[in-house]
Structure formats: structure tokens, C-alpha cells
Amino acid sequence: MKASRPRFSFIIRLTERLLADHAVTAPPVPVESIAKAMGCRVVFGSLQDVSGILVRSAEGATIGVNERQPPVRRRFTIAHELGHLLLHQGNQITYDHEFRVNLRSVESSEGQDVEEIEANFFAASILMPDAFLEADPRTAFIHLDDDAAVSALARTFKVSQQAMTLRLARLLGRKA
Ligand SMILES: [Zn+2]
């Protein structure tokens, strides 16, 4: 059954449990190793304008990643497709064209498919867990318009600066 609203709390609990199960206690989160440890094949190839693809078969799931994208985007793609695998069990094949990550799409249930919102939220939650961000002293006084500070943090977590900005906005907004 397809959820009608994004299951944000459920996804946070799920990603926290995965990190604990795989003994990940600090960034960068080894998302490719986690996917493989869960029995997933991860393959890289030229996928034209598709960022990632998830194929399920009797032998298991395969995540295909566009090799032409930068490493931080490939990590986000693996996390996004792993989210589809764990959250959306009905779909045999999922193609992801250049999925966009922006604050409104992630936080609002309007204007974007619920499954895409959930997969993006899963990816952000597993790559940038709140606990890891809160444990980093740099986040306490960070300003989102401080490009150097945000990009340094993004490098620690091996995510794009854009993804980090959105995640920090959510974290700081929650505290305000
Ligand atoms: Zn997707």
C-alpha cells in the first residue's frame, strides 16, 4: 500500500536502526557498504539522464548508479535507491531521473510524489543523521550563508553542499 503522507518519523527511526546495526557511529556514512551488506548489488554505469535505478529480482536487488555524476551525488543516489528498496516494496523497477532535492519538496507533501519525498528524506537521514550533526561542534553556531563552513561540513559527511544546506536548515529550524 502506498503511503499518502511521507512517514518522516518512521524513516528517522529506520535510518537510526540501520546505522546502529552496521555499527556506524561517525561520518562519512559508508552507504555503499551498508547497501551491499544488506544483499544489494551496486553497479555503476552510463545511465544517460537517469541518476539511479533500482531493479528487484528473485536473486535480490540491484542499484544502478550513474557513473558520470560526482561522488557525492553517487552516494546520495545509492542512499535514495536503498530508501526505495526498504520503503516501497511494491515496485519492480524504479527509474530516477535527476531527482531534485529542495527544501519544499522534502518537507512538504505537495508537488512531488510521496515515494520520492520519502526516498530523498531517507537518503538525507542516513547520510546526515541528526545525532552526527549535533555531535559536531561546528554545527552549533553555523550560518547557512557561510559557504566555507557549510562546505567543510559537507566534505566531512561526503555530501553535496546543497544537500548539507537543506539538512542544516531542517535541523536549525527544529531548534528555533
Ligand atoms: Zn526515486
PDB file of C-alpha atoms and ligand atoms in Angstrom:
ATOM      1  CA  MET A   1       0.000   0.000   0.000  1.00  0.00           C
ATOM      2  CA  LYS A   2       1.234   3.425  -0.891  1.00  0.00           C
ATOM      3  CA  ALA A   3       1.508   5.920   1.941  1.00  0.00           C
ATOM      4  CA  SER A   4      -0.484   9.090   1.358  1.00  0.00           C
ATOM      5  CA  ARG A   5       1.788  11.224   3.502  1.00  0.00           C
ATOM      6  CA  PRO A   6       5.560  10.985   3.955  1.00  0.00           C
ATOM      7  CA  ARG A   7       6.476   8.884   7.005  1.00  0.00           C
ATOM      8  CA  PHE A   8       9.196  11.172   8.354  1.00  0.00           C
ATOM      9  CA  SER A   9       9.348   9.800  11.945  1.00  0.00           C
ATOM     10  CA  PHE A  10       9.309   6.207  10.737  1.00  0.00           C
ATOM     11  CA  ILE A  11      12.154   6.935   8.312  1.00  0.00           C
ATOM     12  CA  ILE A  12      14.239   8.599  11.041  1.00  0.00           C
ATOM     13  CA  ARG A  13      13.824   5.527  13.271  1.00  0.00           C
ATOM     14  CA  LEU A  14      14.620   3.196  10.359  1.00  0.00           C
ATOM     15  CA  THR A  15      17.845   5.009   9.438  1.00  0.00           C
ATOM     16  CA  GLU A  16      18.934   5.182  13.092  1.00  0.00           C
ATOM     17  CA  ARG A  17      18.433   1.438  13.386  1.00  0.00           C
ATOM     18  CA  LEU A  18      20.370   0.734  10.177  1.00  0.00           C
ATOM     19  CA  LEU A  19      23.304   2.832  11.369  1.00  0.00           C
ATOM     20  CA  ALA A  20      23.296   1.039  14.720  1.00  0.00           C
ATOM     21  CA  ASP A  21      23.022  -2.396  13.051  1.00  0.00           C
ATOM     22  CA  HIS A  22      26.031  -1.607  10.864  1.00  0.00           C
ATOM     23  CA  ALA A  23      27.991  -0.035  13.744  1.00  0.00           C
ATOM     24  CA  VAL A  24      28.294   3.339  12.020  1.00  0.00           C
ATOM     25  CA  THR A  25      28.976   5.974  14.648  1.00  0.00           C
ATOM     26  CA  ALA A  26      30.539   8.845  12.718  1.00  0.00           C
ATOM     27  CA  PRO A  27      30.536  10.395   9.248  1.00  0.00           C
ATOM     28  CA  PRO A  28      31.035   9.736   6.418  1.00  0.00           C
ATOM     29  CA  VAL A  29      28.363   7.030   6.404  1.00  0.00           C
ATOM     30  CA  PRO A  30      29.526   4.101   4.191  1.00  0.00           C
ATOM     31  CA  VAL A  31      26.212   3.853   2.393  1.00  0.00           C
ATOM     32  CA  GLU A  32      27.503   1.644  -0.436  1.00  0.00           C
ATOM     33  CA  SER A  33      28.866  -0.893   2.096  1.00  0.00           C
ATOM     34  CA  ILE A  34      25.586  -0.803   4.012  1.00  0.00           C
ATOM     35  CA  ALA A  35      23.612  -1.497   0.819  1.00  0.00           C
ATOM     36  CA  LYS A  36      25.951  -4.375  -0.079  1.00  0.00           C
ATOM     37  CA  ALA A  37      25.837  -5.805   3.440  1.00  0.00           C
ATOM     38  CA  MET A  38      22.060  -5.881   3.051  1.00  0.00           C
ATOM     39  CA  GLY A  39      22.424  -8.095  -0.010  1.00  0.00           C
ATOM     40  CA  CYS A  40      22.129  -5.379  -2.616  1.00  0.00           C
ATOM     41  CA  ARG A  41      24.329  -5.252  -5.695  1.00  0.00           C
ATOM     42  CA  VAL A  42      25.619  -1.799  -6.530  1.00  0.00           C
ATOM     43  CA  VAL A  43      26.715  -1.238 -10.118  1.00  0.00           C
ATOM     44  CA  PHE A  44      27.982   1.870 -11.868  1.00  0.00           C
ATOM     45  CA  GLY A  45      27.290   2.657 -15.474  1.00  0.00           C
ATOM     46  CA  SER A  46      26.335   5.259 -18.002  1.00  0.00           C
ATOM     47  CA  LEU A  47      22.647   5.935 -17.467  1.00  0.00           C
ATOM     48  CA  GLN A  48      22.066   8.948 -19.725  1.00  0.00           C
ATOM     49  CA  ASP A  49      19.879  11.376 -17.781  1.00  0.00           C
ATOM     50  CA  VAL A  50      18.913   8.828 -15.126  1.00  0.00           C
ATOM     51  CA  SER A  51      20.579   9.305 -11.730  1.00  0.00           C
ATOM     52  CA  GLY A  52      19.808   5.893 -10.401  1.00  0.00           C
ATOM     53  CA  ILE A  53      17.805   2.775 -10.933  1.00  0.00           C
ATOM     54  CA  LEU A  54      16.532   0.077  -8.629  1.00  0.00           C
ATOM     55  CA  VAL A  55      15.828  -3.376 -10.011  1.00  0.00           C
ATOM     56  CA  ARG A  56      14.352  -6.144  -7.883  1.00  0.00           C
ATOM     57  CA  SER A  57      14.502  -9.747  -8.931  1.00  0.00           C
ATOM     58  CA  ALA A  58      14.298 -13.157  -7.343  1.00  0.00           C
ATOM     59  CA  GLU A  59      18.085 -13.061  -6.843  1.00  0.00           C
ATOM     60  CA  GLY A  60      17.920  -9.782  -4.958  1.00  0.00           C
ATOM     61  CA  ALA A  61      18.023  -6.098  -5.616  1.00  0.00           C
ATOM     62  CA  THR A  62      20.414  -4.146  -7.806  1.00  0.00           C
ATOM     63  CA  ILE A  63      21.067  -0.443  -7.511  1.00  0.00           C
ATOM     64  CA  GLY A  64      22.404   1.113 -10.700  1.00  0.00           C
ATOM     65  CA  VAL A  65      24.209   4.410 -10.321  1.00  0.00           C
ATOM     66  CA  ASN A  66      25.111   6.945 -12.986  1.00  0.00           C
ATOM     67  CA  GLU A  67      28.899   6.863 -13.037  1.00  0.00           C
ATOM     68  CA  ARG A  68      29.112  10.276 -14.657  1.00  0.00           C
ATOM     69  CA  GLN A  69      27.860  12.062 -11.593  1.00  0.00           C
ATOM     70  CA  PRO A  70      30.248  13.363  -8.941  1.00  0.00           C
ATOM     71  CA  PRO A  71      30.991  11.050  -5.966  1.00  0.00           C
ATOM     72  CA  VAL A  72      28.755  12.953  -3.551  1.00  0.00           C
ATOM     73  CA  ARG A  73      25.833  12.632  -5.958  1.00  0.00           C
ATOM     74  CA  ARG A  74      26.519   8.921  -6.450  1.00  0.00           C
ATOM     75  CA  ARG A  75      26.418   8.423  -2.675  1.00  0.00           C
ATOM     76  CA  PHE A  76      23.102  10.272  -2.495  1.00  0.00           C
ATOM     77  CA  THR A  77      21.746   8.143  -5.355  1.00  0.00           C
ATOM     78  CA  ILE A  78      22.691   4.886  -3.591  1.00  0.00           C
ATOM     79  CA  ALA A  79      21.021   6.145  -0.404  1.00  0.00           C
ATOM     80  CA  HIS A  80      17.931   7.258  -2.330  1.00  0.00           C
ATOM     81  CA  GLU A  81      17.547   3.905  -4.094  1.00  0.00           C
ATOM     82  CA  LEU A  82      18.150   1.998  -0.845  1.00  0.00           C
ATOM     83  CA  GLY A  83      15.302   4.080   0.569  1.00  0.00           C
ATOM     84  CA  HIS A  84      13.015   2.934  -2.252  1.00  0.00           C
ATOM     85  CA  LEU A  85      14.094  -0.661  -1.649  1.00  0.00           C
ATOM     86  CA  LEU A  86      13.273  -0.579   2.066  1.00  0.00           C
ATOM     87  CA  LEU A  87      10.225   1.677   1.967  1.00  0.00           C
ATOM     88  CA  HIS A  88       8.404   0.933  -1.267  1.00  0.00           C
ATOM     89  CA  GLN A  89       8.148  -2.768  -1.679  1.00  0.00           C
ATOM     90  CA  GLY A  90       5.616  -2.929  -4.485  1.00  0.00           C
ATOM     91  CA  ASN A  91       7.701  -1.577  -7.331  1.00  0.00           C
ATOM     92  CA  GLN A  92       9.685  -3.940  -9.528  1.00  0.00           C
ATOM     93  CA  ILE A  93      11.755  -1.278 -11.237  1.00  0.00           C
ATOM     94  CA  THR A  94      12.240   2.320 -10.259  1.00  0.00           C
ATOM     95  CA  TYR A  95      13.953   4.786 -12.574  1.00  0.00           C
ATOM     96  CA  ASP A  96      15.074   8.063 -11.143  1.00  0.00           C
ATOM     97  CA  HIS A  97      15.568  10.916 -13.493  1.00  0.00           C
ATOM     98  CA  GLU A  98      17.585  13.749 -11.985  1.00  0.00           C
ATOM     99  CA  PHE A  99      15.651  13.759  -8.758  1.00  0.00           C
ATOM    100  CA  ARG A 100      15.661  17.186  -7.255  1.00  0.00           C
ATOM    101  CA  VAL A 101      16.442  17.856  -3.656  1.00  0.00           C
ATOM    102  CA  ASN A 102      14.932  21.033  -2.418  1.00  0.00           C
ATOM    103  CA  LEU A 103      13.525  22.060   0.872  1.00  0.00           C
ATOM    104  CA  ARG A 104       9.944  22.480  -0.211  1.00  0.00           C
ATOM    105  CA  SER A 105       9.859  19.106  -1.908  1.00  0.00           C
ATOM    106  CA  VAL A 106      11.401  17.350   1.048  1.00  0.00           C
ATOM    107  CA  GLU A 107       9.323  18.953   3.761  1.00  0.00           C
ATOM    108  CA  SER A 108       6.013  19.326   2.004  1.00  0.00           C
ATOM    109  CA  SER A 109       3.759  16.606   0.730  1.00  0.00           C
ATOM    110  CA  GLU A 110       2.607  18.747  -2.175  1.00  0.00           C
ATOM    111  CA  GLY A 111       4.019  18.948  -5.651  1.00  0.00           C
ATOM    112  CA  GLN A 112       6.072  15.760  -5.548  1.00  0.00           C
ATOM    113  CA  ASP A 113       5.371  12.093  -5.354  1.00  0.00           C
ATOM    114  CA  VAL A 114       5.243  10.817  -1.766  1.00  0.00           C
ATOM    115  CA  GLU A 115       7.647   7.989  -2.597  1.00  0.00           C
ATOM    116  CA  GLU A 116      10.203  10.453  -3.974  1.00  0.00           C
ATOM    117  CA  ILE A 117       9.872  12.634  -0.878  1.00  0.00           C
ATOM    118  CA  GLU A 118      10.382   9.572   1.303  1.00  0.00           C
ATOM    119  CA  ALA A 119      13.398   8.315  -0.671  1.00  0.00           C
ATOM    120  CA  ASN A 120      15.028  11.753  -0.513  1.00  0.00           C
ATOM    121  CA  PHE A 121      14.304  12.051   3.191  1.00  0.00           C
ATOM    122  CA  PHE A 122      15.702   8.559   3.772  1.00  0.00           C
ATOM    123  CA  ALA A 123      18.874   9.499   1.855  1.00  0.00           C
ATOM    124  CA  ALA A 124      19.367  12.730   3.808  1.00  0.00           C
ATOM    125  CA  SER A 125      18.625  10.978   7.115  1.00  0.00           C
ATOM    126  CA  ILE A 126      21.071   8.131   6.590  1.00  0.00           C
ATOM    127  CA  LEU A 127      23.880  10.289   5.155  1.00  0.00           C
ATOM    128  CA  MET A 128      23.413  13.183   7.603  1.00  0.00           C
ATOM    129  CA  PRO A 129      21.886  11.750  10.796  1.00  0.00           C
ATOM    130  CA  ASP A 130      20.767  14.393  13.288  1.00  0.00           C
ATOM    131  CA  ALA A 131      22.877  12.758  16.008  1.00  0.00           C
ATOM    132  CA  PHE A 132      26.052  13.044  13.897  1.00  0.00           C
ATOM    133  CA  LEU A 133      25.347  16.666  13.039  1.00  0.00           C
ATOM    134  CA  GLU A 134      24.565  17.532  16.640  1.00  0.00           C
ATOM    135  CA  ALA A 135      27.763  15.811  17.796  1.00  0.00           C
ATOM    136  CA  ASP A 136      29.827  18.060  15.518  1.00  0.00           C
ATOM    137  CA  PRO A 137      30.721  21.278  17.352  1.00  0.00           C
ATOM    138  CA  ARG A 138      30.782  23.175  14.063  1.00  0.00           C
ATOM    139  CA  THR A 139      27.005  22.943  13.681  1.00  0.00           C
ATOM    140  CA  ALA A 140      26.266  24.814  16.909  1.00  0.00           C
ATOM    141  CA  PHE A 141      26.943  28.272  15.508  1.00  0.00           C
ATOM    142  CA  ILE A 142      26.853  27.650  11.779  1.00  0.00           C
ATOM    143  CA  HIS A 143      25.215  30.122   9.422  1.00  0.00           C
ATOM    144  CA  LEU A 144      23.663  28.682   6.292  1.00  0.00           C
ATOM    145  CA  ASP A 145      25.040  31.533   4.180  1.00  0.00           C
ATOM    146  CA  ASP A 146      28.598  30.751   5.325  1.00  0.00           C
ATOM    147  CA  ASP A 147      29.613  28.792   2.228  1.00  0.00           C
ATOM    148  CA  ALA A 148      33.048  27.833   3.565  1.00  0.00           C
ATOM    149  CA  ALA A 149      31.645  26.451   6.825  1.00  0.00           C
ATOM    150  CA  VAL A 150      28.813  24.537   5.153  1.00  0.00           C
ATOM    151  CA  SER A 151      31.089  23.082   2.501  1.00  0.00           C
ATOM    152  CA  ALA A 152      33.634  21.969   5.128  1.00  0.00           C
ATOM    153  CA  LEU A 153      30.846  20.133   6.941  1.00  0.00           C
ATOM    154  CA  ALA A 154      29.600  18.706   3.624  1.00  0.00           C
ATOM    155  CA  ARG A 155      33.102  17.319   2.958  1.00  0.00           C
ATOM    156  CA  THR A 156      33.131  15.588   6.364  1.00  0.00           C
ATOM    157  CA  PHE A 157      29.828  13.882   5.552  1.00  0.00           C
ATOM    158  CA  LYS A 158      30.711  13.382   1.844  1.00  0.00           C
ATOM    159  CA  VAL A 159      27.524  15.021   0.637  1.00  0.00           C
ATOM    160  CA  SER A 160      26.923  17.972  -1.650  1.00  0.00           C
ATOM    161  CA  GLN A 161      26.905  21.447  -0.195  1.00  0.00           C
ATOM    162  CA  GLN A 162      23.295  21.784  -1.340  1.00  0.00           C
ATOM    163  CA  ALA A 163      22.220  18.624   0.476  1.00  0.00           C
ATOM    164  CA  MET A 164      24.026  19.771   3.630  1.00  0.00           C
ATOM    165  CA  THR A 165      22.427  23.229   3.469  1.00  0.00           C
ATOM    166  CA  LEU A 166      18.960  21.676   3.306  1.00  0.00           C
ATOM    167  CA  ARG A 167      19.658  19.267   6.127  1.00  0.00           C
ATOM    168  CA  LEU A 168      21.059  22.019   8.348  1.00  0.00           C
ATOM    169  CA  ALA A 169      18.068  24.235   7.598  1.00  0.00           C
ATOM    170  CA  ARG A 170      15.819  21.477   8.873  1.00  0.00           C
ATOM    171  CA  LEU A 171      17.972  20.870  11.961  1.00  0.00           C
ATOM    172  CA  LEU A 172      18.269  24.564  12.860  1.00  0.00           C
ATOM    173  CA  GLY A 173      14.566  25.120  12.134  1.00  0.00           C
ATOM    174  CA  ARG A 174      13.662  22.355  14.551  1.00  0.00           C
ATOM    175  CA  LYS A 175      15.682  24.002  17.315  1.00  0.00           C
ATOM    176  CA  ALA A 176      14.292  27.503  16.708  1.00  0.00           C
TER     177      ALA A 176
HETATM  178 ZN    ZN B   1      13.311   7.931  -6.517  1.00  0.00          ZN
END
